[in-house]
Coordinates of C-alpha atoms and ligand atoms in Angstrom, one line a residue:
X3 CA 20.2 -15.1 34.2
X4 CA 23.2 -16.4 32.2
X5 CA 26.5 -14.9 33.2
X6 CA 27.0 -13.4 29.7
X7 CA 24.2 -11.3 28.1
X8 CA 24.6 -11.0 24.4
X9 CA 24.5 -7.8 22.4
X10 CA 21.4 -7.0 20.2
X11 CA 23.5 -7.3 17.0
X12 CA 24.8 -10.7 18.1
X13 CA 21.2 -11.8 18.9
X14 CA 20.1 -10.7 15.4
X15 CA 23.0 -12.5 13.8
X16 CA 22.2 -15.7 15.7
X17 CA 18.6 -15.4 14.5
X18 CA 19.2 -14.5 10.9
X19 CA 21.9 -17.2 10.3
X20 CA 19.3 -19.9 11.2
X21 CA 16.7 -18.7 8.7
X22 CA 16.4 -19.4 5.0
X23 CA 13.8 -17.8 2.8
X24 CA 10.4 -19.5 2.3
X25 CA 9.4 -20.8 -1.1
X26 CA 7.7 -18.6 -3.7
X27 CA 4.1 -18.6 -4.7
X28 CA 2.2 -16.9 -7.5
X29 CA 0.3 -13.8 -6.3
X30 CA -2.3 -11.8 -8.3
X31 CA -1.1 -8.2 -8.6
X32 CA -4.2 -6.9 -6.8
X33 CA -3.2 -8.9 -3.7
X34 CA 0.5 -8.2 -3.8
X35 CA 0.7 -4.9 -1.7
X36 CA 3.3 -5.4 1.0
X37 CA 4.4 -8.8 -0.3
X38 CA 8.1 -9.5 -1.0
X39 CA 9.1 -10.2 -4.6
X40 CA 10.9 -13.6 -4.9
X41 CA 11.7 -13.4 -8.6
X42 CA 12.7 -10.1 -10.3
X43 CA 10.2 -8.6 -12.8
X44 CA 11.6 -7.6 -16.2
X45 CA 9.9 -5.8 -19.0
X46 CA 9.2 -7.7 -22.2
X47 CA 8.3 -4.5 -24.1
X48 CA 9.4 -0.9 -23.8
X49 CA 7.4 1.6 -21.8
X50 CA 6.0 3.8 -23.4
X51 CA 5.4 1.3 -26.1
X52 CA 5.5 3.9 -28.9
X53 CA 6.5 7.5 -29.5
X54 CA 3.7 9.7 -28.2
X55 CA 2.7 13.3 -27.6
X56 CA 3.5 15.0 -24.3
X57 CA 0.9 17.8 -25.2
X58 CA -2.4 18.4 -26.8
X59 CA -1.5 20.0 -30.2
X60 CA -0.5 19.2 -33.7
X61 CA 1.9 16.6 -34.9
X62 CA 4.1 18.1 -37.6
X63 CA 7.4 17.8 -39.5
X64 CA 9.7 20.2 -37.6
X65 CA 11.2 21.4 -40.9
X66 CA 7.8 22.7 -41.9
X67 CA 7.8 25.1 -39.0
X68 CA 11.3 26.4 -39.4
X69 CA 10.2 29.9 -40.6
X70 CA 7.1 30.2 -38.3
X71 CA 6.8 33.1 -35.8
X72 CA 4.0 34.9 -34.1
X73 CA 4.0 37.6 -36.8
X74 CA 4.4 35.2 -39.7
X75 CA 2.8 31.9 -38.9
X76 CA 3.1 28.9 -41.2
X77 CA -0.2 27.3 -42.3
X78 CA -0.5 23.5 -42.6
X79 CA -3.4 21.3 -43.7
X80 CA -4.9 19.2 -40.9
X81 CA -5.4 15.8 -42.5
X82 CA -6.3 13.5 -39.6
X83 CA -6.5 13.1 -35.8
X84 CA -4.5 10.9 -33.4
X85 CA -6.3 10.4 -30.1
X86 CA -5.2 8.3 -27.1
X87 CA -5.8 4.7 -28.0
X88 CA -6.9 5.7 -31.5
X89 CA -3.9 6.4 -33.8
X90 CA -4.3 8.4 -37.0
X91 CA -4.9 6.4 -40.1
X92 CA -2.5 8.3 -42.4
X93 CA 1.0 9.7 -42.1
X94 CA 1.9 13.4 -42.0
X95 CA 3.2 14.6 -45.3
X96 CA 5.1 17.9 -46.1
X97 CA 2.8 20.9 -45.4
X98 CA 0.5 18.7 -43.3
X99 CA -0.4 18.4 -39.6
X100 CA -2.4 15.9 -37.5
X101 CA -4.4 17.0 -34.5
X102 CA -3.0 15.0 -31.6
X103 CA -3.9 14.5 -27.9
X104 CA -1.6 13.9 -24.9
X105 CA -0.4 10.3 -24.9
X106 CA -1.6 9.6 -28.5
X107 CA 0.7 7.9 -30.9
X108 CA 2.9 10.3 -33.0
X109 CA 1.9 9.6 -36.6
X110 CA 4.3 8.4 -39.2
X111 CA 6.1 11.2 -40.9
X112 CA 5.7 13.6 -37.9
X113 CA 8.7 14.2 -35.7
X114 CA 7.5 16.9 -33.3
X115 CA 4.4 18.3 -31.7
X116 CA 3.3 22.0 -31.6
X117 CA 1.3 22.8 -28.4
X118 CA -2.3 23.8 -29.1
X119 CA -1.5 27.1 -27.4
X120 CA 0.9 28.0 -30.2
X121 CA -1.6 27.5 -32.9
X122 CA -4.9 28.7 -34.2
X123 CA -7.0 26.6 -36.5
X124 CA -9.9 27.1 -38.8
X125 CA -11.5 25.4 -41.9
X126 CA -9.3 22.3 -41.7
X127 CA -6.1 24.3 -41.5
X128 CA -3.8 25.3 -38.7
X129 CA -1.6 28.3 -38.2
X130 CA 1.6 27.5 -36.4
X131 CA 3.1 30.4 -34.5
X132 CA 6.4 28.9 -33.4
X133 CA 9.3 27.0 -34.9
X134 CA 9.8 23.7 -33.1
X135 CA 12.9 21.5 -33.0
X136 CA 12.8 17.9 -34.0
X137 CA 11.5 15.7 -31.1
X138 CA 9.8 18.7 -29.4
X139 CA 7.0 17.5 -27.1
X140 CA 7.5 13.9 -28.1
X141 CA 8.0 11.2 -25.5
X142 CA 10.1 8.5 -27.0
X143 CA 9.3 4.7 -26.8
X144 CA 11.3 3.1 -24.0
X145 CA 12.0 6.5 -22.2
X146 CA 10.6 5.0 -18.9
X147 CA 11.5 1.3 -19.3
X148 CA 13.7 -0.2 -22.0
X149 CA 12.7 -3.5 -23.5
X150 CA 14.3 -6.4 -21.5
X151 CA 15.2 -4.1 -18.5
X152 CA 14.7 -5.5 -14.9
X153 CA 12.3 -3.1 -13.2
X154 CA 11.8 -4.5 -9.7
X155 CA 14.4 -6.7 -8.0
X156 CA 13.8 -9.8 -5.9
X157 CA 13.6 -9.0 -2.2
X158 CA 11.7 -5.8 -2.8
X159 CA 8.7 -5.1 -0.6
X160 CA 6.0 -4.2 -3.1
X161 CA 4.5 -0.8 -2.5
X162 CA 2.2 1.4 -4.6
X163 CA 5.0 2.4 -7.0
X164 CA 6.2 -1.1 -7.6
X165 CA 2.6 -2.3 -8.2
X166 CA 2.2 0.5 -10.7
X167 CA 5.5 -0.3 -12.5
X168 CA 4.7 -4.0 -12.6
X169 CA 1.3 -3.3 -14.1
X170 CA 2.9 -0.9 -16.6
X171 CA 5.1 -3.7 -17.9
X172 CA 2.0 -5.8 -18.4
X173 CA 2.2 -8.4 -15.5
X174 CA -0.9 -9.3 -13.6
X175 CA 0.7 -11.7 -11.2
X176 CA 4.1 -11.9 -9.5
X177 CA 6.2 -14.5 -7.7
X178 CA 6.3 -13.6 -4.0
X179 CA 7.7 -15.5 -1.0
X180 CA 5.1 -17.2 1.0
X181 CA 4.2 -15.2 4.1
X182 CA 5.6 -16.8 7.3
X183 CA 2.8 -18.3 9.4
X184 CA 3.2 -17.0 12.9
X185 CA 1.6 -18.3 16.2
X186 CA 1.5 -15.8 19.1
X187 CA 1.1 -17.3 22.6
X188 CA 0.6 -15.0 25.6
X189 CA 1.2 -16.6 29.0
X190 CA -0.2 -15.6 32.4
X191 CA -3.0 -16.5 34.8
X192 CA -3.6 -12.8 35.2
X193 CA -4.5 -12.1 31.6
X194 CA -7.9 -11.1 30.5
X195 CA -9.1 -10.1 27.0
X196 CA -10.4 -6.6 26.7
X197 CA -14.2 -6.5 26.8
X198 CA -14.3 -9.1 29.6
X199 CA -14.6 -8.3 33.3
X200 CA -11.3 -7.9 35.1
X201 CA -11.1 -9.9 38.3
X202 CA -8.8 -9.0 41.3
X203 CA -5.2 -8.9 40.1
X204 CA -6.3 -9.2 36.5
X205 CA -4.3 -7.6 33.7
X206 CA -5.5 -6.8 30.2
X207 CA -3.9 -8.9 27.6
X208 CA -2.4 -6.1 25.5
X209 CA 0.4 -8.2 24.0
X210 CA -2.2 -10.4 22.3
X211 CA -3.1 -7.3 20.3
X212 CA 0.2 -5.3 19.9
X213 CA 2.4 -8.3 19.0
X214 CA 0.2 -9.8 16.3
X215 CA -0.1 -6.3 14.8
X216 CA 3.7 -6.1 14.7
X217 CA 3.8 -9.5 13.1
X218 CA 1.4 -8.4 10.3
X219 CA 3.4 -5.2 9.9
X220 CA 6.5 -7.2 9.4
X221 CA 4.9 -9.3 6.7
X222 CA 3.9 -12.3 8.7
X223 CA 0.5 -14.0 8.7
X224 CA -0.9 -14.5 12.2
X225 CA -2.5 -17.9 12.2
X226 CA -3.3 -18.1 15.8
X227 CA -3.3 -16.1 19.0
X228 CA -3.7 -18.2 22.2
X229 CA -3.5 -17.4 25.9
X230 CA -1.8 -20.0 28.1
X231 CA -2.1 -20.3 31.9
X232 CA 1.0 -20.4 34.1
X233 CA 1.0 -24.2 34.2
X234 CA 3.7 -26.5 32.8
X235 CA 1.6 -29.0 30.9
X236 CA -0.7 -26.4 29.4
X237 CA 2.4 -24.4 28.4
X238 CA 4.1 -27.3 26.8
X239 CA 0.8 -28.4 25.0
X240 CA 0.2 -24.9 23.6
X241 CA 3.8 -24.6 22.3
X242 CA 3.7 -28.1 20.8
X243 CA 0.6 -27.2 18.8
X244 CA 2.2 -24.0 17.7
X245 CA 5.3 -25.7 16.3
X246 CA 3.6 -26.4 13.0
X247 CA 3.9 -22.7 12.1
X248 CA 7.0 -21.1 10.8
X249 CA 7.5 -18.8 13.8
X250 CA 6.2 -19.1 17.4
X251 CA 6.2 -15.9 19.5
X252 CA 5.7 -16.5 23.1
X253 CA 5.1 -13.5 25.4
X254 CA 5.9 -13.8 29.1
X255 CA 6.7 -16.7 31.3
X256 CA 10.2 -16.8 29.9
X257 CA 12.0 -15.5 32.9
X258 CA 13.2 -17.3 36.0
X259 CA 10.2 -16.9 38.3
X260 CA 8.5 -19.8 40.1
X261 CA 5.6 -19.6 37.5
X262 CA 7.7 -19.1 34.4
X263 CA 7.4 -22.4 32.5
X264 CA 8.4 -21.5 28.9
X265 CA 12.1 -22.4 29.0
X266 CA 11.4 -25.7 30.6
X267 CA 8.7 -26.5 28.0
X268 CA 10.9 -25.5 25.1
X269 CA 13.7 -27.8 26.4
X270 CA 11.2 -30.7 26.8
X271 CA 10.0 -30.1 23.2
X272 CA 13.5 -30.3 21.8
X273 CA 13.8 -26.6 20.9
X274 CA 17.5 -25.9 20.6
X275 CA 18.2 -22.7 22.5
X276 CA 20.4 -20.3 20.5
X277 CA 20.4 -17.6 23.2
X278 CA 18.6 -16.5 26.4
X279 CA 19.4 -13.1 27.8
X280 CA 20.2 -10.0 25.8
X281 CA 22.0 -7.0 27.1
X282 CA 19.0 -4.8 26.4
X283 CA 16.6 -2.7 28.4
X284 CA 13.8 -3.3 28.2
X285 CA 14.1 -6.9 27.1
X286 CA 16.7 -8.8 29.0
X287 CA 15.0 -12.2 29.3
X288 CA 14.6 -12.7 25.6
X289 CA 15.1 -16.2 24.3
X290 CA 15.4 -17.7 20.8
X291 CA 15.7 -21.3 19.6
X292 CA 14.9 -23.5 16.7
X293 CA 12.9 -26.8 16.6
X294 CA 14.3 -29.6 14.6
X295 CA 11.2 -29.6 12.4
X296 CA 11.9 -26.0 11.4
X297 CA 9.9 -23.6 13.6
X298 CA 11.7 -20.5 14.9
X299 CA 10.7 -19.9 18.5
X300 CA 11.0 -16.6 20.3
X301 CA 10.4 -16.2 24.0
X302 CA 9.8 -12.5 24.7
X303 CA 9.4 -10.8 28.0
X304 CA 5.8 -10.3 29.1
X305 CA 6.0 -6.7 30.0
X306 CA 4.1 -4.9 27.2
X307 CA 6.9 -2.5 26.2
X308 CA 9.6 -5.2 26.4
X309 CA 7.5 -7.5 24.2
X310 CA 7.1 -4.9 21.5
X311 CA 10.7 -3.7 21.7
X312 CA 12.2 -7.2 21.6
X313 CA 9.9 -8.2 18.8
X314 CA 10.9 -5.2 16.7
X315 CA 14.7 -5.5 17.4
X316 CA 15.1 -9.3 17.4
X317 CA 12.1 -11.2 16.1
X318 CA 11.2 -8.9 13.2
X319 CA 14.5 -9.6 11.4
X320 CA 13.6 -13.3 11.4
X321 CA 10.4 -12.6 9.6
X322 CA 12.2 -10.4 7.1
X323 CA 14.8 -13.2 6.5
X324 CA 12.0 -15.7 5.9
X325 CA 10.5 -13.3 3.4
X326 CA 13.9 -12.9 1.8
X327 CA 13.4 -9.1 2.0
X328 CA 16.3 -6.9 2.7
X329 CA 14.8 -3.6 3.9
X330 CA 18.0 -2.9 5.9
X331 CA 17.6 -1.5 9.3
X332 CA 16.2 1.9 9.3
X333 CA 19.1 3.4 11.1
X334 CA 19.9 7.1 11.5
X335 CA 21.3 9.4 14.1
X336 CA 19.6 12.2 16.1
X337 CA 20.5 14.9 18.6
X338 CA 19.1 14.1 22.0
X339 CA 17.2 17.1 23.4
X340 CA 17.2 16.0 27.0
X341 CA 19.5 14.3 29.5
X342 CA 19.1 10.6 29.7
X343 CA 20.4 8.8 32.8
X344 CA 21.9 5.3 32.3
X345 CA 24.5 3.0 33.8
X346 CA 26.8 0.8 31.6
X347 CA 25.9 -2.8 31.4
X348 CA 22.9 -3.0 29.0
X349 CA 21.9 -1.2 25.8
X350 CA 18.8 0.9 26.2
X351 CA 16.1 1.1 23.6
X352 CA 14.5 4.5 24.4
X353 CA 11.2 5.4 22.8
X354 CA 11.6 8.8 21.1
X355 CA 9.7 11.3 19.2
X356 CA 11.6 12.9 16.4
X357 CA 11.6 16.5 15.1
X358 CA 13.4 17.9 12.2
X359 CA 15.4 21.1 12.9
X360 CA 18.0 23.1 10.8
X361 CA 20.8 20.9 12.1
X362 CA 19.0 17.6 11.4
X363 CA 16.8 15.2 13.5
X364 CA 16.3 15.8 17.2
X365 CA 15.0 13.2 19.6
X366 CA 13.0 13.5 22.8
X367 CA 11.8 10.6 24.9
X368 CA 8.1 9.9 25.0
X369 CA 8.2 10.3 28.8
X370 CA 8.4 7.7 31.5
X371 CA 10.3 4.7 30.1
X372 CA 9.3 1.8 32.4
X373 CA 8.9 -1.5 30.6
X374 CA 5.2 -1.6 31.9
X375 CA 4.5 1.9 30.6
X376 CA 2.9 0.9 27.3
X377 CA 1.8 4.5 26.6
X378 CA 5.5 5.3 26.1
X379 CA 5.1 3.5 22.7
X380 CA 2.3 5.9 21.6
X381 CA 3.6 8.4 19.1
X382 CA 7.1 7.0 19.2
X383 CA 8.9 7.5 15.9
X384 CA 12.1 5.7 16.8
X385 CA 14.0 3.8 19.4
X386 CA 17.2 5.5 20.4
X387 CA 19.7 2.7 20.9
X388 CA 22.1 3.8 23.7
X389 CA 25.0 1.2 23.6
X390 CA 25.7 -1.3 26.4
X391 CA 28.9 0.4 27.6
X392 CA 27.5 3.9 27.5
X393 CA 26.7 5.8 30.6
X394 CA 24.4 8.7 30.8
X395 CA 23.8 10.8 27.7
X396 CA 23.5 14.6 27.9
X397 CA 21.4 17.1 26.0
X398 CA 23.0 17.8 22.6
X399 CA 24.8 14.5 22.2
X400 CA 24.2 12.5 19.1
X401 CA 22.5 9.1 19.5
X402 CA 21.8 6.2 17.1
X403 CA 18.1 5.7 16.3
X404 CA 16.2 2.9 14.7
X405 CA 13.0 4.1 13.0
X406 CA 9.8 2.2 14.0
X407 CA 7.6 0.6 11.4
Ligands
AMP8 P1 6.4 -12.2 32.7 O1 7.3 -11.9 31.6 O2 5.4 -13.3 32.5 O3 7.1 -12.3 34.0 O4 5.5 -10.9 32.9 C1 6.0 -9.7 33.2 C2 5.0 -8.6 33.4 O5 4.3 -8.4 32.2 C3 3.9 -9.0 34.4 O6 3.5 -7.8 35.1 C4 2.7 -9.5 33.5 O7 1.5 -9.3 34.1 C5 2.9 -8.6 32.3 N1 2.4 -9.3 31.2 C6 2.7 -10.5 30.8 N2 2.1 -10.9 29.7 C7 1.3 -9.8 29.4 C8 0.3 -9.6 28.3 N3 0.1 -10.5 27.4 N4 -0.3 -8.4 28.3 C9 -0.1 -7.5 29.2 N5 0.8 -7.6 30.2 C10 1.5 -8.8 30.3
MG9 MG1 4.0 -14.2 33.6

């Protein structure tokens, strides 16, 4: 291992400073969920586009209702109807009312709406039992979005609300950054796909499923998942083929063992190493470098928890930077509800379950924290990040947490 392990924050900085956002492409709105907006969306027209009724009732001139009460209602002539999508054909004159539905255009001449509950109608006339002020039950044009207003900024990850707002301003397609193409390589002679028989010493290839899933969650597009034997030529060949993608994520074989060939292969392929070795547990033998043709290459430890943790803490920021998204890290603090033993020297990423109490969030570990105990990821809400220099943490102490995707 190198003499000097770098901090998680330093690793992230070294990654992100080597990344520039990918170009934008036009995406139909129906396919834009989870995509990152490259160009802000503005509204050409106001929303709502016209003054409309907030209630089912009667559009009136407020002045006509001034003397109305339950005992002495005012009677108006009902001269037309305004329905949603079908405006009235004539204006409201003095002494007149127009039957109106929720969302329908307020007719010319009217300035307020009396709820149907405050009226009774018969023979083409309506009795109004309350006085309404000007503007009562009217939603004004532009109350939601003003004409020319920017509604969704660039860098936003498009969720259900954004898609709705973009549709509301009339856009059926948006400019999004292209999704980064990601190749995932898992290394190890011991690896077997689930569903296949497991020979002596065989291990299920869990990273080939958890890591691509993390890539997709981060907004990347998994173009290939390949398993590579512990052999130098095969390792170099697989990495070389993967270098045409934007990001290469290699799991395992990155350490210093006799059968770890990743670092050697990367050097031979001209990948410029930015770092190797992070002061993190799990996840010390984590490497990152760039190929002159542009690919970002991550070498993650093979242990299933380490691979997931280092992907989330160190590789995911690269995908976000390629997407030009700025979700910010989902950082918070929580009160630890158990003692946690630790020696200074490396930061620990502890899988935790969170619970909300009166004094805020509380964290409890998911149990045994070995880097091979993949079930410790099940039900984990957050990683508690115990700093490098920290020793053991006691029950009741506040710790920093990073929420999991
Ligand atoms: P390595 O980083 O290659 O030294 O692997 C460390 C440990 O993780 C070993 O016990 C491997 O068997 C295990 N491992 C490596 N890759 C995978 C994988 N893709 N899925 C499950 N376990 C793995
Ligand atoms: Mg290995």
